[in-house]
mmCIF file with all atom_site columns, C-alpha atoms in Angstrom:
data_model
loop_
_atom_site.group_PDB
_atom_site.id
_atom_site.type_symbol
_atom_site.label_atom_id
_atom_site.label_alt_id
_atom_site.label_comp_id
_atom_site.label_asym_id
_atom_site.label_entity_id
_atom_site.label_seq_id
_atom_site.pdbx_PDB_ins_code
_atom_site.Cartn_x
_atom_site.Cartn_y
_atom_site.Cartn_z
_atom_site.occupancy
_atom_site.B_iso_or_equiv
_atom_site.pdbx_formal_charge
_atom_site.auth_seq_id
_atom_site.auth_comp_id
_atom_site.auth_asym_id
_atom_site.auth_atom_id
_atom_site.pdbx_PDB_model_num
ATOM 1   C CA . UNK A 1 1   ? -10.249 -156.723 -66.962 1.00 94.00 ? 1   UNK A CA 1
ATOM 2   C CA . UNK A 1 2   ? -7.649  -158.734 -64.691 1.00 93.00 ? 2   UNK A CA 1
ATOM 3   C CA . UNK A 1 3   ? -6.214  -161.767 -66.125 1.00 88.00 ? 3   UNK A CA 1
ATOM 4   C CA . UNK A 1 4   ? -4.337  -164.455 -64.816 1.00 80.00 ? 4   UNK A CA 1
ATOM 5   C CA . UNK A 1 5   ? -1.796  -162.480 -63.289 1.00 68.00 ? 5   UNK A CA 1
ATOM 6   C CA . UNK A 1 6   ? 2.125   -163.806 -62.807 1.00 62.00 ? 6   UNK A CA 1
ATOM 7   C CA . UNK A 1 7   ? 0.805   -167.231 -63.097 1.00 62.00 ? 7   UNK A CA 1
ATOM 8   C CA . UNK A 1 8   ? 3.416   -169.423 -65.537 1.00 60.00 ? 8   UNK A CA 1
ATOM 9   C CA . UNK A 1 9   ? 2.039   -170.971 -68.772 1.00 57.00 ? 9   UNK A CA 1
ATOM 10  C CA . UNK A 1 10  ? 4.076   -172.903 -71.237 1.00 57.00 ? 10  UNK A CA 1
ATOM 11  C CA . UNK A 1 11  ? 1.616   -172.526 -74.557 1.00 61.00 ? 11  UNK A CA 1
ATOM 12  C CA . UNK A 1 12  ? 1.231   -169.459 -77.068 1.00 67.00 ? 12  UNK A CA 1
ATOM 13  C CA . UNK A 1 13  ? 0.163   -167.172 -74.280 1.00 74.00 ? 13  UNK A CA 1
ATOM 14  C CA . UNK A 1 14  ? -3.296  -166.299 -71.635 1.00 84.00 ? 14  UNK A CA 1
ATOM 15  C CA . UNK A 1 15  ? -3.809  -162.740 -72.693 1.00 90.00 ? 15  UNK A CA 1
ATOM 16  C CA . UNK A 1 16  ? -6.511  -160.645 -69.943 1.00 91.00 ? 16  UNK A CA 1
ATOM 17  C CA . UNK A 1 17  ? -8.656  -159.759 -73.288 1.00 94.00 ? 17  UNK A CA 1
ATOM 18  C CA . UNK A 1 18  ? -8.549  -160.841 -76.727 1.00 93.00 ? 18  UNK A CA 1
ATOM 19  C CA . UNK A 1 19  ? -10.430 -160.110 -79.419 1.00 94.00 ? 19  UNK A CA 1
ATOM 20  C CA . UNK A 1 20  ? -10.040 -162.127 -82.870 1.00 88.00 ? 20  UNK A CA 1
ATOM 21  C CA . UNK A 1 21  ? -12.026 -159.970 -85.215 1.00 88.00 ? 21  UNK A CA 1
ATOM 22  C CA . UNK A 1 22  ? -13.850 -156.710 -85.279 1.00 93.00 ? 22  UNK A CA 1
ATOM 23  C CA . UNK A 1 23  ? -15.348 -153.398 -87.113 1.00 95.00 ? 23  UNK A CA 1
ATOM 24  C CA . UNK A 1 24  ? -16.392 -150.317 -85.915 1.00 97.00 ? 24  UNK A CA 1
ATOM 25  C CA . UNK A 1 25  ? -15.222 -151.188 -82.455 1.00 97.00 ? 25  UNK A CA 1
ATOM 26  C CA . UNK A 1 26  ? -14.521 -149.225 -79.394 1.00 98.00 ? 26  UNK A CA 1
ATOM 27  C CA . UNK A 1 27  ? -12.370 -149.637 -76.713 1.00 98.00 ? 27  UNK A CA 1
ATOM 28  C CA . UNK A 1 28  ? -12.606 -146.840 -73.924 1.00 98.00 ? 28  UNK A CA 1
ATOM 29  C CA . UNK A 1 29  ? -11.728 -145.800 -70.453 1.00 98.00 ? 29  UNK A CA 1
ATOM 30  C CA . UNK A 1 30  ? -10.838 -149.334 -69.376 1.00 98.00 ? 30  UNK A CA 1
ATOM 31  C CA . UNK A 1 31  ? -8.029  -151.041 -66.886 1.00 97.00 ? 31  UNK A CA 1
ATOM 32  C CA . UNK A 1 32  ? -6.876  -154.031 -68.529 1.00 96.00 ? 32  UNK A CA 1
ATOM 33  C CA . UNK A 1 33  ? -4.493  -156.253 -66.916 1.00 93.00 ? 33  UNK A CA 1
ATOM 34  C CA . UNK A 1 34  ? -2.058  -159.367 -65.949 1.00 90.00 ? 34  UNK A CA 1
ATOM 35  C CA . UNK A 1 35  ? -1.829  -161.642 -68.631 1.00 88.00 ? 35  UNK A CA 1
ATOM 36  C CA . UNK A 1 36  ? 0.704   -164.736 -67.959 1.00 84.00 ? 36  UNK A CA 1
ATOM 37  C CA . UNK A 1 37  ? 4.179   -164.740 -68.485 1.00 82.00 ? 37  UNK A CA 1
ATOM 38  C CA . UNK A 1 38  ? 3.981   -165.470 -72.132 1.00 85.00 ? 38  UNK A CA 1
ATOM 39  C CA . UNK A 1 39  ? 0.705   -163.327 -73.589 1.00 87.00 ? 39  UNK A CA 1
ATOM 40  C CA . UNK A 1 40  ? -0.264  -159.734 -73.611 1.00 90.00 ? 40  UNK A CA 1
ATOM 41  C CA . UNK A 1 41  ? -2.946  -158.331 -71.660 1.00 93.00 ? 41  UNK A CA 1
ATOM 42  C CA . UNK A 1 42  ? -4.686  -157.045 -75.156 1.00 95.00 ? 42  UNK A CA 1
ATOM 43  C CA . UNK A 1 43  ? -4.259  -159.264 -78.367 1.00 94.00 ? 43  UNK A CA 1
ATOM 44  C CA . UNK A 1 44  ? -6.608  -157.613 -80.880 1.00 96.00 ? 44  UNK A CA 1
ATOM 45  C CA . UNK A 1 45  ? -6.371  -159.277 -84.487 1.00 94.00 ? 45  UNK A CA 1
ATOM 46  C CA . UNK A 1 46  ? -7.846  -160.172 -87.298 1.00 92.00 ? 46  UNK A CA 1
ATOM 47  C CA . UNK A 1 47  ? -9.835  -163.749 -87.836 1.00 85.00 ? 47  UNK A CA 1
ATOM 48  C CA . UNK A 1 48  ? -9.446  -166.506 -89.951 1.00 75.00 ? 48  UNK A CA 1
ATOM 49  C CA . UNK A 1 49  ? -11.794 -169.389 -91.444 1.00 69.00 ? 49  UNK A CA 1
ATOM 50  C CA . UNK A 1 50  ? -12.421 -172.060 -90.060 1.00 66.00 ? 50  UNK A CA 1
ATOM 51  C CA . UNK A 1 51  ? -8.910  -174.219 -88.741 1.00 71.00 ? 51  UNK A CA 1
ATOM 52  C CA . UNK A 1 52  ? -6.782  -171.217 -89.049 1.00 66.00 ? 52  UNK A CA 1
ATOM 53  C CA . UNK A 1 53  ? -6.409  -171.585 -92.890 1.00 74.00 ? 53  UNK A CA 1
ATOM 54  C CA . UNK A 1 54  ? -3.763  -169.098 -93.931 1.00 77.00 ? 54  UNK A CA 1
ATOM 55  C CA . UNK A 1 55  ? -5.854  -167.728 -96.767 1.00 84.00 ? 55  UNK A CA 1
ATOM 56  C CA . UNK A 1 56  ? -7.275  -164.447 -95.597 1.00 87.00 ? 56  UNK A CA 1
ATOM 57  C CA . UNK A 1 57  ? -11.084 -164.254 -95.302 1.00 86.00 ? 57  UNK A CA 1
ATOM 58  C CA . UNK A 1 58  ? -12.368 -160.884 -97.406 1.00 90.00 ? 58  UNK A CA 1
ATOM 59  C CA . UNK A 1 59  ? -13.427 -158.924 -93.709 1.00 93.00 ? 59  UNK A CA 1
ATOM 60  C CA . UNK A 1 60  ? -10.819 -156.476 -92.678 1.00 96.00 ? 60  UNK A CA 1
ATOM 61  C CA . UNK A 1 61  ? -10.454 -155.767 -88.432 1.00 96.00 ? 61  UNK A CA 1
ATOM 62  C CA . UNK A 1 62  ? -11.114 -151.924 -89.120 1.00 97.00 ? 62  UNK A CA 1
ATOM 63  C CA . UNK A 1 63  ? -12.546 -148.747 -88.051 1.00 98.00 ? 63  UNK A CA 1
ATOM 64  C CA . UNK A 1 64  ? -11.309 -149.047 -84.234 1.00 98.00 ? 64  UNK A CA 1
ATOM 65  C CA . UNK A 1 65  ? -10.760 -146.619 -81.866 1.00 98.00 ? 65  UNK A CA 1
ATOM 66  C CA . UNK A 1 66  ? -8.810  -147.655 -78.631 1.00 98.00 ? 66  UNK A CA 1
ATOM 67  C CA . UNK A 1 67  ? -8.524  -144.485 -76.497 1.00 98.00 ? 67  UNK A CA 1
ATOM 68  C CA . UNK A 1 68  ? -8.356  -143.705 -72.718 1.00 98.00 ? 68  UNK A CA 1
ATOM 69  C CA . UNK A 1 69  ? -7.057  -147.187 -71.627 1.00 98.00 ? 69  UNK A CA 1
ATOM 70  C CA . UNK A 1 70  ? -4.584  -148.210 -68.702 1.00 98.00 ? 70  UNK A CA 1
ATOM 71  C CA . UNK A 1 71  ? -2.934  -151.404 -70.035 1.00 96.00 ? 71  UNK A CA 1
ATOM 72  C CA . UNK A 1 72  ? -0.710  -152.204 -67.111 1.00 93.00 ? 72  UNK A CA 1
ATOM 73  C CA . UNK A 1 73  ? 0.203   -155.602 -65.496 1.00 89.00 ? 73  UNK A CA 1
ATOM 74  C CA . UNK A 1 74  ? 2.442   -158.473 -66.136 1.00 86.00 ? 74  UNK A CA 1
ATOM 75  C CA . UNK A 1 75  ? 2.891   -159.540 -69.556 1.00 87.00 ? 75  UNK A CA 1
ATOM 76  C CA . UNK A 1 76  ? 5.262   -161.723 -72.086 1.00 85.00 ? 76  UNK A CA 1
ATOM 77  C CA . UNK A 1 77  ? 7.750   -159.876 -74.576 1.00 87.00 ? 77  UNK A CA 1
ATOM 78  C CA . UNK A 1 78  ? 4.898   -157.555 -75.870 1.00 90.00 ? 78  UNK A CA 1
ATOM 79  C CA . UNK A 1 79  ? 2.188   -155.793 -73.693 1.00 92.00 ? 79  UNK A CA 1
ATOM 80  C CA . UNK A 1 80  ? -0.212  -155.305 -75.770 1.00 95.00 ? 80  UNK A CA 1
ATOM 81  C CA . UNK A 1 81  ? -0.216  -156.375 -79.765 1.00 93.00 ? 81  UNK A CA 1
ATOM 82  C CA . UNK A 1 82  ? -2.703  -155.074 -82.186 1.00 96.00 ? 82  UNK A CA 1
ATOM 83  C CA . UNK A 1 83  ? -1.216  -157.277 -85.121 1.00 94.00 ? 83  UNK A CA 1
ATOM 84  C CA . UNK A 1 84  ? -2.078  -160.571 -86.758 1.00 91.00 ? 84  UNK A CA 1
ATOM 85  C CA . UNK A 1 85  ? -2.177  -163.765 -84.863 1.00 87.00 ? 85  UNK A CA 1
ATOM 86  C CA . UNK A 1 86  ? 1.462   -165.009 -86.256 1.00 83.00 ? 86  UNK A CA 1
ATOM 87  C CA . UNK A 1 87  ? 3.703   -164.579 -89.039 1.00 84.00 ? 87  UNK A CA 1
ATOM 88  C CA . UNK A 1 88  ? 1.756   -167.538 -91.112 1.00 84.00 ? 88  UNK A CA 1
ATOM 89  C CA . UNK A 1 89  ? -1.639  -166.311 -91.160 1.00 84.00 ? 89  UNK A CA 1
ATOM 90  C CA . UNK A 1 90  ? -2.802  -163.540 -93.720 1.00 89.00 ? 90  UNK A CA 1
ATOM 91  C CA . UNK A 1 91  ? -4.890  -161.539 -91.267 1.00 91.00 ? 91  UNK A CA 1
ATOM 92  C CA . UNK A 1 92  ? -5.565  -157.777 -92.195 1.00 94.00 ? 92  UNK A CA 1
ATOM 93  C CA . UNK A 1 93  ? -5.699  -154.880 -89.925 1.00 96.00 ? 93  UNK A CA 1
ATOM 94  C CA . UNK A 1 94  ? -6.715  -151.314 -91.436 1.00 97.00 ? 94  UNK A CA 1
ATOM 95  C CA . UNK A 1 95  ? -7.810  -147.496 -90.019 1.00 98.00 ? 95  UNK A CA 1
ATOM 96  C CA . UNK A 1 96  ? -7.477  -147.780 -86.070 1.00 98.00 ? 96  UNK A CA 1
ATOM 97  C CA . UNK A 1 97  ? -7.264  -144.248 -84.174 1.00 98.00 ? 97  UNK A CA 1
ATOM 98  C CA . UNK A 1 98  ? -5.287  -145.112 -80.734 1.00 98.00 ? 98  UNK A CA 1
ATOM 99  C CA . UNK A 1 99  ? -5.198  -142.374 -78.493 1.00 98.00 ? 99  UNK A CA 1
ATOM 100 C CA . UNK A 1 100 ? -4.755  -140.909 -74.903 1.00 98.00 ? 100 UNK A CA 1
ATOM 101 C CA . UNK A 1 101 ? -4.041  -144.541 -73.575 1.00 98.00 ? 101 UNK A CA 1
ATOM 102 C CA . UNK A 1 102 ? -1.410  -145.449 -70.658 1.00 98.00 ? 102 UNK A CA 1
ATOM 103 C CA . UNK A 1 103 ? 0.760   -148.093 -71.582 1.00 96.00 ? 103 UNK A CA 1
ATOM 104 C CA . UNK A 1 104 ? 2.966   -149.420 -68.094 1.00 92.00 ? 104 UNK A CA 1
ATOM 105 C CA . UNK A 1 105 ? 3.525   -153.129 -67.796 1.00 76.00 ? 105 UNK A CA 1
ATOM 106 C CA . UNK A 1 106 ? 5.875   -154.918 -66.634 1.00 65.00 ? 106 UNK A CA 1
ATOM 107 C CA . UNK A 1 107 ? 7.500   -156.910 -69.280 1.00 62.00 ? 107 UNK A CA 1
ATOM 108 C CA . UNK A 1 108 ? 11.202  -157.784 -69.021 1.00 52.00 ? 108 UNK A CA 1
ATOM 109 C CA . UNK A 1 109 ? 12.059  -159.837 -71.566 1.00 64.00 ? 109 UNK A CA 1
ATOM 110 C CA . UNK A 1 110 ? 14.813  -158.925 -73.816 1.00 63.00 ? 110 UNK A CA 1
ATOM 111 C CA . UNK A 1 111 ? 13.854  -156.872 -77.070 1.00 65.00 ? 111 UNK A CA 1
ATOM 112 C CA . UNK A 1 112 ? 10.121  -156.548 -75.307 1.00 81.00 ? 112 UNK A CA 1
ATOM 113 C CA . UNK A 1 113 ? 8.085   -154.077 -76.612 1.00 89.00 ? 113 UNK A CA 1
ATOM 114 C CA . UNK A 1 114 ? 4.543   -152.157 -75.001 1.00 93.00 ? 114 UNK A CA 1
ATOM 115 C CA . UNK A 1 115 ? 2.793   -152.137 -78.087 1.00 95.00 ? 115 UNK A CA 1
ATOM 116 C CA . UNK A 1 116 ? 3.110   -153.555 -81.478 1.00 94.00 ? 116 UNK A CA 1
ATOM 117 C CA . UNK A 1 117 ? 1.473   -152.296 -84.529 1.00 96.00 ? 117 UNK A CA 1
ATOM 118 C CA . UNK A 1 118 ? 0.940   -154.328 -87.643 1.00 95.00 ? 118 UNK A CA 1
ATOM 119 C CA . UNK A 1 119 ? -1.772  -152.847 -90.161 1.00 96.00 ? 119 UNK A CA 1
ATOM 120 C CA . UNK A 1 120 ? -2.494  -150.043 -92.483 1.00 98.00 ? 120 UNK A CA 1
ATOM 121 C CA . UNK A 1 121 ? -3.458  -146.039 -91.737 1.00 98.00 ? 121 UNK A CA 1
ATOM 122 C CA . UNK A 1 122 ? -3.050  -146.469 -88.034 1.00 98.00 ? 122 UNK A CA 1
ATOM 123 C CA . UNK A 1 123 ? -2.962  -143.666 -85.848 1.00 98.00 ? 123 UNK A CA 1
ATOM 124 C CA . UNK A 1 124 ? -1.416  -143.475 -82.480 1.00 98.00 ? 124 UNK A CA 1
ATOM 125 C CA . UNK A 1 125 ? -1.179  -139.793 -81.061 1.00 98.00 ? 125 UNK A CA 1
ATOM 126 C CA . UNK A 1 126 ? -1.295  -138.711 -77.080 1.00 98.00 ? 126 UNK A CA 1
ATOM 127 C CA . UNK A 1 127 ? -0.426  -142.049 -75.251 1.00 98.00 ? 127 UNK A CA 1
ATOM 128 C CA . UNK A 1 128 ? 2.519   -142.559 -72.867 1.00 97.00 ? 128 UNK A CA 1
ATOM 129 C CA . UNK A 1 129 ? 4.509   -145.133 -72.597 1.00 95.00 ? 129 UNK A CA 1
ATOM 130 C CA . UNK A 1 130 ? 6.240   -145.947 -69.174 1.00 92.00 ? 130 UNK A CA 1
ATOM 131 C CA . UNK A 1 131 ? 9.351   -148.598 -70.210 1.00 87.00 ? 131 UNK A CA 1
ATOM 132 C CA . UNK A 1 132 ? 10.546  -149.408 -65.862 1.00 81.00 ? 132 UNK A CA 1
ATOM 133 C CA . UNK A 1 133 ? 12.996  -152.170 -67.826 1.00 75.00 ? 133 UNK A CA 1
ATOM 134 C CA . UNK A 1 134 ? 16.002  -152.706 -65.527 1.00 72.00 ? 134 UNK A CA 1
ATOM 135 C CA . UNK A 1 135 ? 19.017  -151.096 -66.477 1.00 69.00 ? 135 UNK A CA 1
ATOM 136 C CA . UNK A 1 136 ? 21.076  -154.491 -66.568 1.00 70.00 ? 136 UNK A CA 1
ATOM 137 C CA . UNK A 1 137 ? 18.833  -155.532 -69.972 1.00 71.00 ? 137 UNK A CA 1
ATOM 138 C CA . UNK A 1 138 ? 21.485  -155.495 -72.993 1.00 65.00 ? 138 UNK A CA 1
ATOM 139 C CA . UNK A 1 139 ? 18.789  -155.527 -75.751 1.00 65.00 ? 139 UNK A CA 1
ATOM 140 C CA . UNK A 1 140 ? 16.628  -152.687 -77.105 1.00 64.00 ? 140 UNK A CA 1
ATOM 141 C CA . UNK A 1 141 ? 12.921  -152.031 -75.173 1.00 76.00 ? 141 UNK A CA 1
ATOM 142 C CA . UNK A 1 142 ? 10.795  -150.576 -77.183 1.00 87.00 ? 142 UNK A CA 1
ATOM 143 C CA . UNK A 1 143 ? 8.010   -148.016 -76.529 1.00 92.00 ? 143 UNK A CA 1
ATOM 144 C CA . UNK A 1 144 ? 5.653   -149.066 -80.026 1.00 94.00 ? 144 UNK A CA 1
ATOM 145 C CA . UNK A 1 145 ? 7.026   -150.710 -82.799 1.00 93.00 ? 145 UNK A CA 1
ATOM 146 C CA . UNK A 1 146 ? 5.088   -150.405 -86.052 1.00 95.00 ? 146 UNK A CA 1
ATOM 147 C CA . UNK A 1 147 ? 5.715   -152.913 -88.977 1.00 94.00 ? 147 UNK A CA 1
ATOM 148 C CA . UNK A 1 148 ? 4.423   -156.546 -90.373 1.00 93.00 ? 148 UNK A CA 1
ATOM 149 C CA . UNK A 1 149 ? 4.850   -159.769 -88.659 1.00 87.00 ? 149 UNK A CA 1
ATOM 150 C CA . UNK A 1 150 ? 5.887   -161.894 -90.498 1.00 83.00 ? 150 UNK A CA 1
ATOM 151 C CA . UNK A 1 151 ? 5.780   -163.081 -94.419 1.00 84.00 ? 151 UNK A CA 1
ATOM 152 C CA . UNK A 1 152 ? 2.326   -164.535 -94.411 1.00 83.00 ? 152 UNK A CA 1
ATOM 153 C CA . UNK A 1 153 ? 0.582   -160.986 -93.902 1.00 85.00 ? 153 UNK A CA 1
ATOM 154 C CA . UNK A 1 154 ? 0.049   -159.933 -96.919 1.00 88.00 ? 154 UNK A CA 1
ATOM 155 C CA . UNK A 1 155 ? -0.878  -156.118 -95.931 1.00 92.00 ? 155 UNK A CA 1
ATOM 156 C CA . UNK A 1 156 ? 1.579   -153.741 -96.509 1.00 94.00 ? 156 UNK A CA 1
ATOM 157 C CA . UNK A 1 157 ? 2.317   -152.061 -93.762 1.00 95.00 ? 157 UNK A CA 1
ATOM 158 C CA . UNK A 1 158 ? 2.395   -148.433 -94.498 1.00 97.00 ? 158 UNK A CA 1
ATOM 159 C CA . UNK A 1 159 ? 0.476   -144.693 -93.946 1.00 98.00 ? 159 UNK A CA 1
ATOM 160 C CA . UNK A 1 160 ? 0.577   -144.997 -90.470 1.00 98.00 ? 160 UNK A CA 1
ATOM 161 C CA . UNK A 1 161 ? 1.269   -142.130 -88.378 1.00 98.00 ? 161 UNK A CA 1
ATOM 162 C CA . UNK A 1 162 ? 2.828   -141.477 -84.553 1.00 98.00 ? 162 UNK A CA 1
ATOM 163 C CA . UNK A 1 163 ? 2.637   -138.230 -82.759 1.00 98.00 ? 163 UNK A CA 1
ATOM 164 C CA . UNK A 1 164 ? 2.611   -136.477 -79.869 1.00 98.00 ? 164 UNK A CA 1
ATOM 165 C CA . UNK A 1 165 ? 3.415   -139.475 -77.742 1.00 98.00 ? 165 UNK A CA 1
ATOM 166 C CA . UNK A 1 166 ? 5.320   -139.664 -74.951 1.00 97.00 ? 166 UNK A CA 1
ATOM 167 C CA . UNK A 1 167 ? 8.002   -142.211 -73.876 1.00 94.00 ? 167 UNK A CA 1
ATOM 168 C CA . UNK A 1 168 ? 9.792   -142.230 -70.192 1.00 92.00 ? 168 UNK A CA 1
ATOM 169 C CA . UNK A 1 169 ? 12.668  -144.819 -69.497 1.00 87.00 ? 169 UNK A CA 1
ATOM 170 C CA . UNK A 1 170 ? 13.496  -144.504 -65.925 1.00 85.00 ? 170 UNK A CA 1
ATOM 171 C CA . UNK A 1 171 ? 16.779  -146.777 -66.776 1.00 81.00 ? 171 UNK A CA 1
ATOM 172 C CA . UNK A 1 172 ? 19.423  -146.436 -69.121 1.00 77.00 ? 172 UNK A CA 1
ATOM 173 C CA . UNK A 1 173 ? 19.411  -148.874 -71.374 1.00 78.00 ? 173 UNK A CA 1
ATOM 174 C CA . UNK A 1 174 ? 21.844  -148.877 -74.827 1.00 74.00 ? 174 UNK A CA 1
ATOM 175 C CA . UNK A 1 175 ? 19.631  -148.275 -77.788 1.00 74.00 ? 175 UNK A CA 1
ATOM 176 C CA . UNK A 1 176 ? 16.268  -148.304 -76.115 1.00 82.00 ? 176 UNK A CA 1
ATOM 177 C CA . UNK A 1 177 ? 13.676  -147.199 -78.755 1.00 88.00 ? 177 UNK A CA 1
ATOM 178 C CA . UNK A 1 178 ? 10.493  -145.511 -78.138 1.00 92.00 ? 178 UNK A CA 1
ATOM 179 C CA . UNK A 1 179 ? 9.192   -145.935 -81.279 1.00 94.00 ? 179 UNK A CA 1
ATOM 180 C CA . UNK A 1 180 ? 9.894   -148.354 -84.252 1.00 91.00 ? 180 UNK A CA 1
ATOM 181 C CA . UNK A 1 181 ? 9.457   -149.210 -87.825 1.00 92.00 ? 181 UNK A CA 1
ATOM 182 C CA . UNK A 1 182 ? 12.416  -151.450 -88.218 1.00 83.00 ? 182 UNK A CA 1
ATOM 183 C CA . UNK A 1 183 ? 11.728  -155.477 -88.467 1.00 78.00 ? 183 UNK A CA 1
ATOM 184 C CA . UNK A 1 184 ? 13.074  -156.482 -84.907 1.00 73.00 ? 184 UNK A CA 1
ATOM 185 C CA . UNK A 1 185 ? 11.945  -159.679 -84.013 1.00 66.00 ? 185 UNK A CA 1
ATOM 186 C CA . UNK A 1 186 ? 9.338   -161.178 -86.093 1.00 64.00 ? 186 UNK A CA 1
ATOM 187 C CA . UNK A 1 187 ? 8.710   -158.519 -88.151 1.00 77.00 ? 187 UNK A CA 1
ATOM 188 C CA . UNK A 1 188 ? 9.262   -158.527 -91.801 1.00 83.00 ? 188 UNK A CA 1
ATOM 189 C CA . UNK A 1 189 ? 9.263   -155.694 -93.246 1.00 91.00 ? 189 UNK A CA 1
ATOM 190 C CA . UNK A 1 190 ? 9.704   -152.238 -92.042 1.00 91.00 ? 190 UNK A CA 1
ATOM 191 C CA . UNK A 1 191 ? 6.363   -149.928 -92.049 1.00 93.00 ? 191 UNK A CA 1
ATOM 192 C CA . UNK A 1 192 ? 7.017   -147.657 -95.049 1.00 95.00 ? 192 UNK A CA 1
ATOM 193 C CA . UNK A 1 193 ? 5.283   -144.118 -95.971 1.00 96.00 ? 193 UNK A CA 1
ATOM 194 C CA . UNK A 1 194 ? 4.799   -143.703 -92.539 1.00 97.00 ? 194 UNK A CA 1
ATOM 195 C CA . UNK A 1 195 ? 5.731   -140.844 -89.939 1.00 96.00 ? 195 UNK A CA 1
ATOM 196 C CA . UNK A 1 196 ? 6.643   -139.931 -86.309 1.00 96.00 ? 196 UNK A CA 1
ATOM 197 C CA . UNK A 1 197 ? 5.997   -136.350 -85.132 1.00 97.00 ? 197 UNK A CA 1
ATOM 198 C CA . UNK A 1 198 ? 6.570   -134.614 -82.187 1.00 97.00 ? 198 UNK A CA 1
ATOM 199 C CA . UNK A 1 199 ? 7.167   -137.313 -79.670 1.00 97.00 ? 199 UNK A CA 1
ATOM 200 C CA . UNK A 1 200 ? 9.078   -137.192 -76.534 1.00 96.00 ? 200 UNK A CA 1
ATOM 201 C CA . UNK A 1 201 ? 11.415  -139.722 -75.410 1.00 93.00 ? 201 UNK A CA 1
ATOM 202 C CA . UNK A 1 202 ? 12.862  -138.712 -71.551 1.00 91.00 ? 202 UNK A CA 1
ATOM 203 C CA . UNK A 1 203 ? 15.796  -140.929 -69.980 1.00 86.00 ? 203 UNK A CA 1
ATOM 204 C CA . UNK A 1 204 ? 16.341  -139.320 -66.291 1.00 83.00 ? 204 UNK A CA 1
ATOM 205 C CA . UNK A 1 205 ? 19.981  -140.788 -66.159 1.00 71.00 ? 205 UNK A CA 1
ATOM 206 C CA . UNK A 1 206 ? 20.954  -139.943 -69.819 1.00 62.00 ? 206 UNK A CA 1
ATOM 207 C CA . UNK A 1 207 ? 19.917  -139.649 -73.369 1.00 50.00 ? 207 UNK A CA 1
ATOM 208 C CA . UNK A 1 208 ? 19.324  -142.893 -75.983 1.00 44.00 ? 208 UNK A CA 1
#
């Protein structure tokens, strides 16, 4: 899936592939690719009724496994989001298994992230994440940040799990995170009963 490449866009974003609500989904073994400067190449969320009212609809986005992917490309601030829509909307996001996926873009913004993570019992185990940000950013990168966006989500983000992942920096860059459950950014609240296990984070130049 190629999107729109490095082409400029002023609105809320042109991701390559998004997907507003789903259950027992799979996503495998897929190149997915060049979104515009301000989307993601994957926005997976959860839907709303009709006109976006913030009330949320009853149907979680759950059971999803996202494994063997290349998510690559230009982007905005965040690669690839699996997280509600905005901070407004109460849109719930439950039991995903994301695994064995390669996650290499090239977003530059400051504070960007490769993947962000807003729902319950989420499990992210074997990926890599390849964060080329240049070395003259001042502002964290992040690998995967896990936690809720915004006040309107009224999911609490928690039991979610990272492990065995593996981040590689090729730039120094103070305070560059591979993974995250603080509220950076939009986020609200931090993800809480939650773990990360036996990950690797590898700066060439120096340690972070």
């Amino acid at each position: 899936v190629n999107g729109v490449g490095s082409a400029g866009g002023s609105g809320s974003g042109i991701e390559a592939f998004r997907v507003s609500a789903c259950r027992l989904c799979v996503f495998e073994n897929n190149t997915i690719q060049n979104a515009n400067n301000i989307g993601g190449v994957l926005k997976l969320h959860n839907g709303n009724t009709n006109n976006s009212v913030a009330t949320w609809t009853g149907v979680y986005t759950e059971l999803i496994e996202i494994s063997d992917n290349l998510f690559t490309g230009n982007s905005g601030a965040i690669l690839s989001d699996i997280a509600p829509q905005n901070g407004g909307l109460d849109e719930r996001l439950r039991n995903f298994v994301i695994e064995r996926n390669l996650y290499s873009g090239s977003t530059t913004a400051q504070g960007g992230e490769l993947l962000m993570v807003s729902g319950a019992n989420m499990t992210l185990r074997d990926n890599v994440f390849y964060m080329p940000a240049p070395s003259s950013m001042i502002y964290p990168i992040l690998g995967v940040q896990v936690a809720q966006r915004g006040s309107g989500n009224l999911l609490t983000v928690q039991y979610n799990e990272v492990y065995n992942n593996t981040c590689y920096a090729p730039n120094a860059i103070p305070s560059q995170t591979c993974i995250g459950f603080d509220t950076m950014g939009a986020k609200s609240a931090p993800s809480i009963n939650s773990f990360a296990k036996n990950n690797l984070f590898y700066v060439p130049s120096k340690a972070t």
